[in-house]
């Protein structure tokens, strides 16, 4: 590859190759990079759309040279490279989604063909075509009956019936004679494809195929037997998807649908877990870390969390043509490449523009990754069929230029956290080695504390040491109010019967106090009948007889004439008598 410094991108990229007449017409979903020979050099695998009706091919490039071509029977909807077994050498398999089938290529040779299961046929449609086959109705009556079925039935018509309804009157008889003896089939087609790791997250781990269909279903296929091991349903037709996780552990499938919404599917859920409703239709979907970046037809780029919460939104200078992720783990860079209709490719980290690449033609597909032995390679195809290859300079530095309103960039700067001390490291190692024993000791101490608190609470209830009665026959509540500066205090006891409809009688109040400090005019008082719900104030006067400026606790007992234990107890902390202190 020749190296020539690129212009218009801040000098961060090298122009490695540009062929304006390469004849590649494709999209980002039909481009992938994989080591198809096991020699450590990645090849470029492209599903070429050809003219749209013919010339569809699977092409493989090594460097700038086309090394392999395979003819495709239908337009490719997507292409992925994945590992389907543990055989050595570790060479990935290429799967091409085309129409209702997935064509699997191993060692660049056709290996297996998987066809989607047929859909249910409308029974009324079957009966109508059966009558045509037996000669009971003519093509004119057939057309009228199929029109009626299409308007009223829940199950859509087959492709044969839909084609028949679109025919002119002169072509109807020939179509019926050609197809009436053939069985009716209703077949869906694949709209998008992805891969999901089976049990390990290794780069060369076995992966399952994940496919979305025009019948609004998501299928997960077993990588060895190519059988459907999981089926999920969506409210709309999936057009783009992003898959993360492992099938045997936990996975998350983010799907952009044709109804303008994004749905998030999780393991063991046949229907979407979260839904993101967009203001316009999605044209690009890329996962960056734990967030999802979506490009829309209203020339906007939006960021969402994996639970659907909107994080940010920016307006782009032109409509979006394609999107792809840019992941450089060795530099800690995760960003999004956005192709625009104004012949630009912009690089964004969240909502910050990092770089702009100007191209000679509008870009239709983008792929970033390891090509050959170069990690930071950007591969693009253009609307006119051109192929561009750029290489990221090893000295390139991306600075966030936040032009959008909001908090300053300094808020996102990480704090200068001090280095870990030896004590911290030793403590971490101790916790890692003795984590189970420490966890058990913590739960043992917690259980003992709960037991001690429960015992103290039960003891307080049994000895009536609480201001609320635990008796079901005499449910009472009492609080005390002390008024005055001293030496004479007014003590008010508010007693309430908390029963729903039963009064309480034969109650009395008694005081326990230090005779050397206090004197109470009525140390024993009877309480009148307590009606439920009302608060009864019981008043008495307490005189402080000591001039030493000290205070003590006065205990109040609510007694029943027929019981030896008090119903409830209150401890009143008396204030210091200020009158005697001044004297």
Coordinates of C-alpha atoms in Angstrom, one line a residue:
X1 CA 0.0 0.0 0.0
X2 CA 1.2 3.4 -0.8
X3 CA 1.2 6.0 2.0
X4 CA 0.3 9.6 1.2
X5 CA -0.8 12.1 3.8
X6 CA -4.5 12.9 3.6
X7 CA -5.8 16.4 3.5
X8 CA -8.8 17.9 5.3
X9 CA -8.6 15.6 8.3
X10 CA -6.1 17.4 10.5
X11 CA -3.2 15.1 9.3
X12 CA -4.5 12.1 11.4
X13 CA -5.0 9.7 8.5
X14 CA -2.8 8.3 5.7
X15 CA -4.3 7.7 2.3
X16 CA -3.3 4.0 1.7
X17 CA -5.5 3.3 -1.4
X18 CA -8.2 4.8 -3.5
X19 CA -9.8 3.1 -6.5
X20 CA -12.7 5.1 -7.9
X21 CA -13.6 2.3 -10.4
X22 CA -13.5 -0.7 -8.1
X23 CA -17.2 -1.5 -8.8
X24 CA -18.2 -2.1 -5.2
X25 CA -21.8 -1.2 -4.4
X26 CA -22.6 -2.2 -0.9
X27 CA -23.6 -1.0 2.6
X28 CA -21.9 -1.2 6.0
X29 CA -24.0 -4.3 7.0
X30 CA -22.4 -6.2 4.1
X31 CA -18.8 -5.5 4.9
X32 CA -16.5 -7.3 7.4
X33 CA -12.9 -8.0 8.2
X34 CA -11.7 -11.5 9.0
X35 CA -8.5 -13.7 8.9
X36 CA -9.8 -16.2 6.4
X37 CA -6.5 -17.9 5.9
X38 CA -5.2 -18.2 9.4
X39 CA -2.0 -16.4 8.6
X40 CA -2.6 -13.4 10.9
X41 CA -3.6 -11.1 8.0
X42 CA -7.3 -9.9 7.9
X43 CA -9.1 -9.9 4.6
X44 CA -11.9 -7.6 3.4
X45 CA -15.1 -9.5 2.8
X46 CA -17.8 -7.6 0.8
X47 CA -21.3 -8.6 -0.2
X48 CA -21.5 -6.7 -3.5
X49 CA -25.1 -5.6 -4.6
X50 CA -24.1 -5.5 -8.3
X51 CA -26.7 -3.7 -10.4
X52 CA -29.5 -4.6 -7.9
X53 CA -31.0 -7.3 -10.2
X54 CA -27.9 -9.1 -11.3
X55 CA -24.2 -9.3 -10.6
X56 CA -24.5 -9.9 -6.9
X57 CA -21.2 -11.4 -5.6
X58 CA -19.3 -12.2 -2.5
X59 CA -15.9 -10.6 -2.9
X60 CA -12.7 -11.0 -0.8
X61 CA -9.8 -8.5 -1.0
X62 CA -6.3 -8.9 0.3
X63 CA -4.7 -5.5 0.5
X64 CA -5.7 -3.9 -2.8
X65 CA -6.1 -7.1 -4.8
X66 CA -9.4 -9.0 -5.4
X67 CA -8.5 -12.6 -4.6
X68 CA -11.9 -14.4 -4.6
X69 CA -15.4 -14.1 -6.0
X70 CA -18.6 -16.1 -5.4
X71 CA -21.9 -15.5 -7.2
X72 CA -24.9 -14.8 -4.9
X73 CA -28.4 -15.8 -6.0
X74 CA -30.1 -12.8 -4.4
X75 CA -29.4 -9.4 -2.9
X76 CA -27.3 -9.7 0.3
X77 CA -29.0 -8.2 3.4
X78 CA -26.0 -8.7 5.7
X79 CA -22.7 -10.4 6.1
X80 CA -20.8 -11.6 9.2
X81 CA -17.6 -13.6 9.9
X82 CA -17.8 -16.0 12.9
X83 CA -16.3 -19.1 14.4
X84 CA -18.7 -22.1 14.3
X85 CA -16.4 -24.8 15.8
X86 CA -13.2 -25.4 17.7
X87 CA -11.2 -27.0 14.9
X88 CA -7.6 -26.0 14.2
X89 CA -6.4 -23.8 12.5
X90 CA -8.8 -21.2 13.8
X91 CA -10.4 -19.9 10.6
X92 CA -13.7 -18.0 10.7
X93 CA -16.7 -18.9 8.6
X94 CA -18.6 -16.3 6.5
X95 CA -22.4 -16.2 6.6
X96 CA -24.3 -14.2 4.0
X97 CA -28.0 -13.4 4.5
X98 CA -29.8 -13.3 1.2
X99 CA -33.5 -13.5 0.8
X100 CA -35.0 -16.2 3.1
X101 CA -31.6 -18.1 3.2
X102 CA -28.3 -17.9 4.9
X103 CA -25.4 -19.1 2.8
X104 CA -22.4 -20.3 4.9
X105 CA -18.9 -20.3 3.3
X106 CA -16.1 -22.2 4.8
X107 CA -12.6 -21.7 3.3
X108 CA -14.3 -19.4 0.8
X109 CA -16.3 -22.4 -0.5
X110 CA -20.1 -23.0 -0.2
X111 CA -20.6 -25.1 2.9
X112 CA -24.2 -25.0 4.1
X113 CA -27.5 -23.3 3.3
X114 CA -30.1 -22.5 6.0
X115 CA -33.6 -21.5 5.0
X116 CA -36.1 -19.8 7.3
X117 CA -39.2 -21.8 8.2
X118 CA -42.3 -21.1 6.2
X119 CA -45.1 -19.0 7.6
X120 CA -48.7 -20.0 8.2
X121 CA -50.9 -19.8 5.2
X122 CA -54.3 -18.1 5.4
X123 CA -56.9 -21.0 5.2
X124 CA -59.3 -18.9 3.1
X125 CA -56.5 -18.2 0.6
X126 CA -55.8 -22.0 0.4
X127 CA -59.5 -22.7 -0.2
X128 CA -59.7 -20.1 -3.0
X129 CA -56.7 -21.5 -4.9
X130 CA -58.1 -25.0 -4.4
X131 CA -61.3 -24.0 -6.1
X132 CA -59.3 -22.5 -9.0
X133 CA -57.4 -25.8 -9.3
X134 CA -60.7 -27.7 -9.5
X135 CA -62.1 -25.3 -12.0
X136 CA -65.0 -24.0 -9.7
X137 CA -64.2 -20.3 -10.1
X138 CA -62.6 -18.2 -12.9
X139 CA -59.7 -15.7 -12.5
X140 CA -62.0 -12.8 -12.2
X141 CA -63.8 -14.3 -9.3
X142 CA -60.4 -15.3 -7.8
X143 CA -59.2 -11.7 -7.9
X144 CA -62.4 -10.4 -6.1
X145 CA -62.2 -13.0 -3.4
X146 CA -58.4 -12.4 -2.8
X147 CA -59.1 -8.7 -2.5
X148 CA -61.8 -9.4 0.1
X149 CA -59.5 -11.7 2.0
X150 CA -56.6 -9.2 2.0
X151 CA -58.8 -6.5 3.5
X152 CA -60.4 -8.6 6.3
X153 CA -58.0 -11.4 7.2
X154 CA -55.3 -11.0 10.0
X155 CA -52.8 -13.3 8.2
X156 CA -51.2 -11.6 5.2
X157 CA -51.5 -13.1 1.7
X158 CA -48.7 -15.0 0.1
X159 CA -46.4 -13.5 -2.5
X160 CA -48.1 -15.4 -5.3
X161 CA -51.5 -13.9 -4.4
X162 CA -50.0 -10.4 -4.0
X163 CA -48.4 -10.7 -7.4
X164 CA -51.7 -11.9 -8.9
X165 CA -53.5 -8.9 -7.6
X166 CA -51.0 -6.5 -9.2
X167 CA -51.4 -8.1 -12.7
X168 CA -53.2 -6.5 -15.6
X169 CA -56.3 -8.1 -16.9
X170 CA -54.5 -9.5 -20.0
X171 CA -51.9 -11.4 -17.9
X172 CA -54.3 -12.9 -15.4
X173 CA -55.2 -16.2 -17.2
X174 CA -51.6 -17.0 -18.1
X175 CA -50.5 -16.5 -14.4
X176 CA -53.3 -18.7 -13.1
X177 CA -52.5 -21.5 -15.5
X178 CA -48.8 -21.4 -14.6
X179 CA -49.2 -21.4 -10.8
X180 CA -52.5 -23.1 -9.9
X181 CA -51.0 -26.6 -9.7
X182 CA -48.2 -25.5 -7.4
X183 CA -48.6 -25.5 -3.6
X184 CA -48.9 -22.1 -1.8
X185 CA -46.0 -21.0 0.3
X186 CA -45.6 -17.9 2.4
X187 CA -41.9 -17.2 3.0
X188 CA -40.4 -14.3 5.0
X189 CA -37.0 -12.8 4.2
X190 CA -34.0 -11.8 6.3
X191 CA -33.7 -8.1 7.0
X192 CA -30.5 -8.0 9.2
X193 CA -27.9 -10.3 10.7
X194 CA -25.5 -10.3 13.6
X195 CA -23.4 -12.7 15.8
X196 CA -23.7 -13.6 19.5
X197 CA -20.9 -15.3 21.5
X198 CA -22.0 -18.8 22.7
X199 CA -20.4 -19.2 26.1
X200 CA -17.1 -17.2 26.1
X201 CA -16.2 -13.7 25.2
X202 CA -12.9 -14.6 23.5
X203 CA -12.2 -13.2 20.1
X204 CA -12.1 -16.7 18.6
X205 CA -15.0 -18.1 20.7
X206 CA -17.8 -19.9 19.1
X207 CA -20.7 -17.6 18.0
X208 CA -24.4 -18.0 17.2
X209 CA -26.1 -16.3 14.3
X210 CA -28.8 -13.7 15.2
X211 CA -31.1 -12.8 12.3
X212 CA -34.0 -10.4 12.0
X213 CA -36.9 -11.1 9.5
X214 CA -39.6 -9.2 7.7
X215 CA -42.1 -11.1 9.8
X216 CA -40.9 -9.1 12.9
X217 CA -39.1 -12.0 14.5
X218 CA -35.6 -12.5 15.9
X219 CA -34.0 -15.9 15.6
X220 CA -30.9 -17.2 17.3
X221 CA -29.3 -20.2 15.4
X222 CA -27.1 -22.9 16.8
X223 CA -23.6 -22.6 15.2
X224 CA -23.1 -26.3 14.7
X225 CA -26.5 -27.7 13.7
X226 CA -28.0 -24.4 12.4
X227 CA -31.3 -25.0 14.2
X228 CA -33.3 -22.3 15.8
X229 CA -32.6 -22.3 19.6
X230 CA -34.4 -19.1 20.5
X231 CA -37.2 -17.0 19.0
X232 CA -38.2 -13.5 20.0
X233 CA -41.0 -11.2 18.6
X234 CA -40.9 -7.5 17.9
X235 CA -43.7 -4.9 17.3
X236 CA -42.0 -3.8 14.1
X237 CA -39.7 -5.1 11.3
X238 CA -36.1 -5.1 12.4
X239 CA -33.7 -3.2 10.1
X240 CA -30.5 -2.9 12.2
X241 CA -29.2 -4.7 15.3
X242 CA -26.4 -4.7 17.8
X243 CA -25.7 -7.8 19.9
X244 CA -23.6 -8.1 23.0
X245 CA -23.0 -10.7 25.7
X246 CA -23.0 -14.5 25.7
X247 CA -26.0 -16.8 24.9
X248 CA -25.3 -19.1 27.8
X249 CA -24.8 -16.3 30.3
X250 CA -26.5 -13.0 29.6
X251 CA -27.0 -11.1 26.3
X252 CA -28.7 -8.0 25.1
X253 CA -29.9 -7.4 21.6
X254 CA -30.6 -3.8 20.5
X255 CA -32.8 -3.6 17.5
X256 CA -33.9 -0.6 15.3
X257 CA -37.2 -1.2 13.7
X258 CA -39.0 0.2 10.7
X259 CA -41.7 1.7 12.9
X260 CA -39.3 4.4 14.2
X261 CA -38.6 2.7 17.5
X262 CA -35.6 0.9 19.1
X263 CA -36.2 -2.2 21.2
X264 CA -33.9 -3.9 23.6
X265 CA -34.2 -7.7 24.1
X266 CA -32.6 -9.7 26.9
X267 CA -32.1 -13.3 27.8
X268 CA -35.3 -15.3 28.7
X269 CA -37.6 -12.6 27.4
X270 CA -39.6 -13.3 24.3
X271 CA -40.7 -9.7 24.0
X272 CA -38.7 -6.4 24.3
X273 CA -37.5 -5.3 27.8
X274 CA -37.2 -1.6 26.9
X275 CA -38.4 0.6 24.1
X276 CA -37.0 3.9 22.8
X277 CA -39.4 5.9 20.7
X278 CA -37.6 8.2 18.2
X279 CA -38.9 11.4 16.7
X280 CA -37.8 10.2 13.2
X281 CA -36.8 7.0 11.6
X282 CA -33.4 5.4 12.5
X283 CA -30.7 5.1 9.7
X284 CA -27.8 4.0 11.9
X285 CA -27.3 2.1 15.1
X286 CA -23.9 1.7 16.9
X287 CA -23.1 0.6 20.5
X288 CA -20.3 2.5 22.3
X289 CA -19.5 0.9 25.6
X290 CA -22.8 0.6 27.5
X291 CA -24.5 3.3 25.5
X292 CA -26.3 3.3 22.1
X293 CA -25.7 5.9 19.5
X294 CA -28.5 6.3 16.9
X295 CA -28.5 8.3 13.7
X296 CA -31.9 9.5 12.4
X297 CA -33.4 10.9 9.2
X298 CA -33.8 14.3 10.7
X299 CA -30.0 14.8 10.5
X300 CA -29.5 14.2 14.2
X301 CA -27.2 12.0 16.2
X302 CA -28.6 10.8 19.6
X303 CA -27.1 8.9 22.6
X304 CA -29.1 6.6 24.9
X305 CA -28.3 4.3 27.8
X306 CA -28.9 0.6 27.5
X307 CA -32.2 1.1 29.4
X308 CA -33.5 3.7 27.0
X309 CA -32.7 7.0 28.8
X310 CA -31.7 9.8 26.4
X311 CA -28.3 11.3 27.1
X312 CA -27.6 13.8 24.4
X313 CA -28.6 14.9 20.9
X314 CA -26.7 16.9 18.2
X315 CA -27.7 18.2 14.8
X316 CA -25.4 17.2 11.9
X317 CA -24.7 19.4 8.8
X318 CA -26.1 16.8 6.3
X319 CA -28.2 13.6 6.2
X320 CA -26.6 10.4 7.4
X321 CA -25.7 7.8 4.8
X322 CA -24.0 5.2 7.1
X323 CA -22.5 4.6 10.5
X324 CA -19.9 2.3 12.1
X325 CA -18.1 2.0 15.4
X326 CA -14.4 2.8 15.8
X327 CA -12.8 0.8 18.6
X328 CA -9.1 1.1 19.5
X329 CA -8.5 -0.8 22.8
X330 CA -4.8 -0.1 22.8
X331 CA -5.5 3.7 22.8
X332 CA -8.6 3.5 24.9
X333 CA -10.6 5.1 22.1
X334 CA -14.3 4.3 21.5
X335 CA -16.0 6.5 18.9
X336 CA -18.6 6.6 16.1
X337 CA -17.9 7.1 12.4
X338 CA -20.7 8.9 10.6
X339 CA -20.9 9.1 6.8
X340 CA -22.8 12.2 5.6
X341 CA -24.4 13.1 2.3
X342 CA -22.1 16.1 1.9
X343 CA -19.1 13.8 1.2
X344 CA -17.8 13.9 4.7
X345 CA -17.1 11.3 7.4
X346 CA -17.2 12.7 10.9
X347 CA -15.8 11.0 14.0
X348 CA -17.7 11.5 17.3
X349 CA -16.9 10.5 20.8
X350 CA -20.3 10.9 22.5
X351 CA -21.4 14.4 21.3
X352 CA -17.9 15.8 20.7
X353 CA -16.5 16.0 17.1
X354 CA -13.0 14.6 17.0
X355 CA -12.2 14.6 13.3
X356 CA -13.7 15.2 9.8
X357 CA -12.6 13.4 6.7
X358 CA -13.5 14.8 3.3
X359 CA -14.1 12.2 0.5
X360 CA -14.3 12.7 -3.3
X361 CA -17.7 10.9 -3.3
X362 CA -20.6 10.2 -0.9
X363 CA -19.7 7.3 1.3
X364 CA -22.2 4.3 1.4
X365 CA -20.3 1.9 3.8
X366 CA -17.7 2.2 6.5
X367 CA -15.7 -0.5 8.2
X368 CA -13.0 0.1 10.8
X369 CA -10.6 -2.5 12.2
X370 CA -7.6 -4.6 11.6
X371 CA -6.8 -5.0 7.8
X372 CA -3.8 -7.0 6.9
X373 CA -1.5 -6.4 9.9
X374 CA -2.6 -2.8 10.5
X375 CA -5.0 -2.3 13.4
X376 CA -6.3 1.2 12.7
X377 CA -7.6 0.8 9.2
X378 CA -10.6 2.7 7.8
X379 CA -12.3 1.1 4.8
X380 CA -15.0 3.0 2.8
X381 CA -17.0 2.4 -0.3
X382 CA -18.6 5.3 -2.3
X383 CA -21.8 5.7 -4.2
X384 CA -20.0 5.5 -7.5
X385 CA -18.5 2.1 -6.6
X386 CA -15.1 3.4 -5.4
X387 CA -13.0 1.8 -2.6
X388 CA -11.0 3.9 -0.2
X389 CA -8.5 2.7 2.5
X390 CA -7.1 5.0 5.1
X391 CA -4.7 4.2 8.0
X392 CA -4.8 6.0 11.3
X393 CA -1.4 7.5 12.2
X394 CA 0.2 6.1 15.3
X395 CA 1.0 9.7 16.4
X396 CA -2.6 10.9 15.9
X397 CA -4.2 12.5 19.0
X398 CA -7.9 13.3 19.2
X399 CA -9.0 16.3 21.2
X400 CA -12.7 16.8 22.2
X401 CA -14.1 19.9 20.7
X402 CA -17.4 20.4 22.4
X403 CA -19.3 23.0 20.4
X404 CA -22.7 22.1 21.9
X405 CA -24.1 24.1 24.8
X406 CA -23.8 22.4 28.2
X407 CA -21.4 22.0 31.0
X408 CA -17.7 22.8 30.3
X409 CA -15.4 20.1 29.2
X410 CA -13.4 20.4 32.5
X411 CA -16.2 18.6 34.3
X412 CA -15.3 15.4 32.5
X413 CA -11.6 15.5 33.5
X414 CA -10.7 12.7 35.9
X415 CA -9.5 13.6 39.3
X416 CA -5.8 13.0 40.1
X417 CA -6.3 10.0 42.4
X418 CA -3.2 9.2 44.4
X419 CA -1.4 5.9 43.9
X420 CA -2.4 2.9 45.8
X421 CA -0.3 2.5 49.0
X422 CA 1.2 -0.8 50.2
X423 CA -1.3 -0.9 53.1
X424 CA -4.2 -0.6 50.6
X425 CA -2.8 -3.3 48.4
X426 CA -2.2 -5.6 51.4
X427 CA -5.7 -5.0 52.7
X428 CA -7.2 -5.7 49.2
X429 CA -5.3 -9.0 49.0
X430 CA -6.4 -9.9 52.5
X431 CA -10.1 -9.2 51.6
X432 CA -9.7 -11.2 48.4
X433 CA -8.2 -14.2 50.1
X434 CA -10.5 -14.2 53.2
X435 CA -13.6 -12.8 51.5
X436 CA -15.8 -15.7 52.4
X437 CA -14.8 -15.8 56.1
X438 CA -15.2 -12.0 56.4
X439 CA -18.6 -12.2 54.8
X440 CA -19.7 -14.9 57.2
X441 CA -18.3 -13.0 60.2
X442 CA -20.2 -9.9 59.1
X443 CA -23.5 -11.8 58.8
X444 CA -22.8 -13.5 62.2
X445 CA -22.3 -10.1 63.9
X446 CA -25.4 -8.7 62.2
X447 CA -27.5 -11.6 63.3
X448 CA -26.3 -11.2 66.9
X449 CA -27.1 -7.5 66.9
X450 CA -30.6 -8.2 65.6
X451 CA -31.1 -10.9 68.2
X452 CA -29.9 -8.6 71.0
X453 CA -32.2 -5.8 69.8
X454 CA -35.2 -8.2 69.6
X455 CA -34.5 -9.6 73.1
X456 CA -34.3 -6.0 74.5
X457 CA -37.6 -5.1 72.7
X458 CA -39.4 -8.2 74.0
X459 CA -38.1 -7.5 77.5
X460 CA -39.3 -4.0 77.4
X461 CA -42.8 -5.2 76.3
X462 CA -43.0 -7.9 79.0
X463 CA -42.0 -5.5 81.8
X464 CA -44.1 -2.6 80.3
X465 CA -41.2 -0.3 80.1
X466 CA -42.5 1.4 76.9
X467 CA -44.9 4.4 76.6
X468 CA -47.2 2.2 74.5
X469 CA -49.2 -0.7 75.9
X470 CA -48.6 -4.2 74.4
X471 CA -51.8 -5.5 75.9
X472 CA -54.6 -6.3 73.4
X473 CA -57.3 -5.8 76.0
X474 CA -56.1 -2.4 77.2
X475 CA -54.3 -0.7 74.3
X476 CA -53.0 2.6 75.6
X477 CA -50.6 5.4 74.6
X478 CA -49.2 8.1 76.8
X479 CA -46.8 11.1 76.5
X480 CA -45.7 13.6 79.1
X481 CA -45.2 17.4 79.0
X482 CA -43.2 19.4 81.6
X483 CA -43.9 23.1 82.0
X484 CA -42.2 25.7 84.2
X485 CA -38.8 27.0 85.2
X486 CA -38.9 25.7 88.8
X487 CA -39.0 25.1 91.6
X488 CA -42.6 24.3 90.8
X489 CA -43.3 22.4 87.6
X490 CA -46.6 21.5 85.9
X491 CA -46.6 17.9 84.7
X492 CA -49.3 17.0 82.1
X493 CA -49.8 13.4 81.1
X494 CA -51.8 12.8 77.8
X495 CA -53.4 9.4 77.9
X496 CA -55.2 7.9 74.9
X497 CA -57.2 4.7 74.4
X498 CA -56.1 3.4 71.0
X499 CA -58.8 0.7 70.8
X500 CA -61.3 0.9 67.9
X501 CA -64.6 0.6 69.9
X502 CA -63.9 -0.6 73.5
X503 CA -63.6 1.8 76.5
X504 CA -61.1 1.1 79.3
X505 CA -61.9 1.7 83.0
X506 CA -60.4 1.0 86.5
X507 CA -57.1 2.6 85.7
X508 CA -54.8 4.6 87.9
X509 CA -51.5 6.6 87.7
X510 CA -48.6 6.2 90.1
X511 CA -45.3 8.1 90.4
X512 CA -41.9 6.8 91.5
X513 CA -39.4 9.5 92.4
X514 CA -36.6 10.6 94.8
X515 CA -38.2 12.0 97.9
X516 CA -35.1 14.1 98.7
X517 CA -35.4 16.0 95.4
X518 CA -39.1 16.2 94.5
X519 CA -42.5 16.4 96.1
X520 CA -45.7 15.6 94.1
X521 CA -49.0 16.8 95.4
X522 CA -50.9 13.8 94.0
X523 CA -48.5 10.8 93.8
X524 CA -51.5 8.5 93.0
X525 CA -54.4 9.4 90.8
X526 CA -57.4 7.5 89.4
X527 CA -58.2 7.9 85.7
X528 CA -61.8 8.2 84.5
X529 CA -63.3 5.9 81.9
X530 CA -61.3 6.3 78.6
X531 CA -63.4 6.6 75.5
X532 CA -61.6 5.3 72.3
X533 CA -59.8 7.9 70.3
X534 CA -59.9 10.8 72.7
X535 CA -56.9 12.2 74.5
X536 CA -57.3 12.8 78.3
X537 CA -54.9 15.3 79.9
X538 CA -54.0 14.3 83.5
X539 CA -52.3 17.2 85.3
X540 CA -50.4 17.5 88.6
X541 CA -47.7 19.7 90.1
X542 CA -44.1 18.7 91.0
X543 CA -42.0 20.8 93.4
X544 CA -38.2 20.6 93.5
X545 CA -37.1 20.6 97.2
X546 CA -33.3 20.5 96.6
X547 CA -31.1 23.7 96.2
X548 CA -28.1 21.8 94.7
X549 CA -29.1 22.4 91.1
X550 CA -29.5 18.8 90.1
X551 CA -32.3 16.9 88.4
X552 CA -33.5 13.3 88.2
X553 CA -35.9 11.0 86.5
X554 CA -39.5 10.6 87.5
X555 CA -41.1 7.3 86.5
X556 CA -44.8 7.2 85.7
X557 CA -46.8 3.9 85.8
X558 CA -50.3 3.3 84.4
X559 CA -51.9 0.6 86.5
X560 CA -54.9 -1.6 86.4
X561 CA -56.7 -2.4 89.6
X562 CA -56.8 -6.1 88.8
X563 CA -53.2 -6.6 87.6
X564 CA -49.9 -6.5 89.4
X565 CA -47.8 -5.4 86.4
X566 CA -48.1 -1.9 85.0
X567 CA -49.7 -1.5 81.6
X568 CA -47.1 1.0 80.5
X569 CA -44.2 3.0 81.9
X570 CA -42.8 6.4 81.0
X571 CA -39.5 7.9 82.2
X572 CA -39.6 11.7 82.5
X573 CA -36.2 13.6 82.5
X574 CA -36.9 16.6 84.7
X575 CA -35.2 19.9 83.9
X576 CA -32.9 21.6 86.4
X577 CA -34.8 24.0 88.7
X578 CA -33.7 27.5 87.6
X579 CA -35.6 29.3 90.4
X580 CA -33.6 27.7 93.2
X581 CA -30.3 28.3 91.4
X582 CA -31.0 32.1 91.1
X583 CA -32.0 32.2 94.8

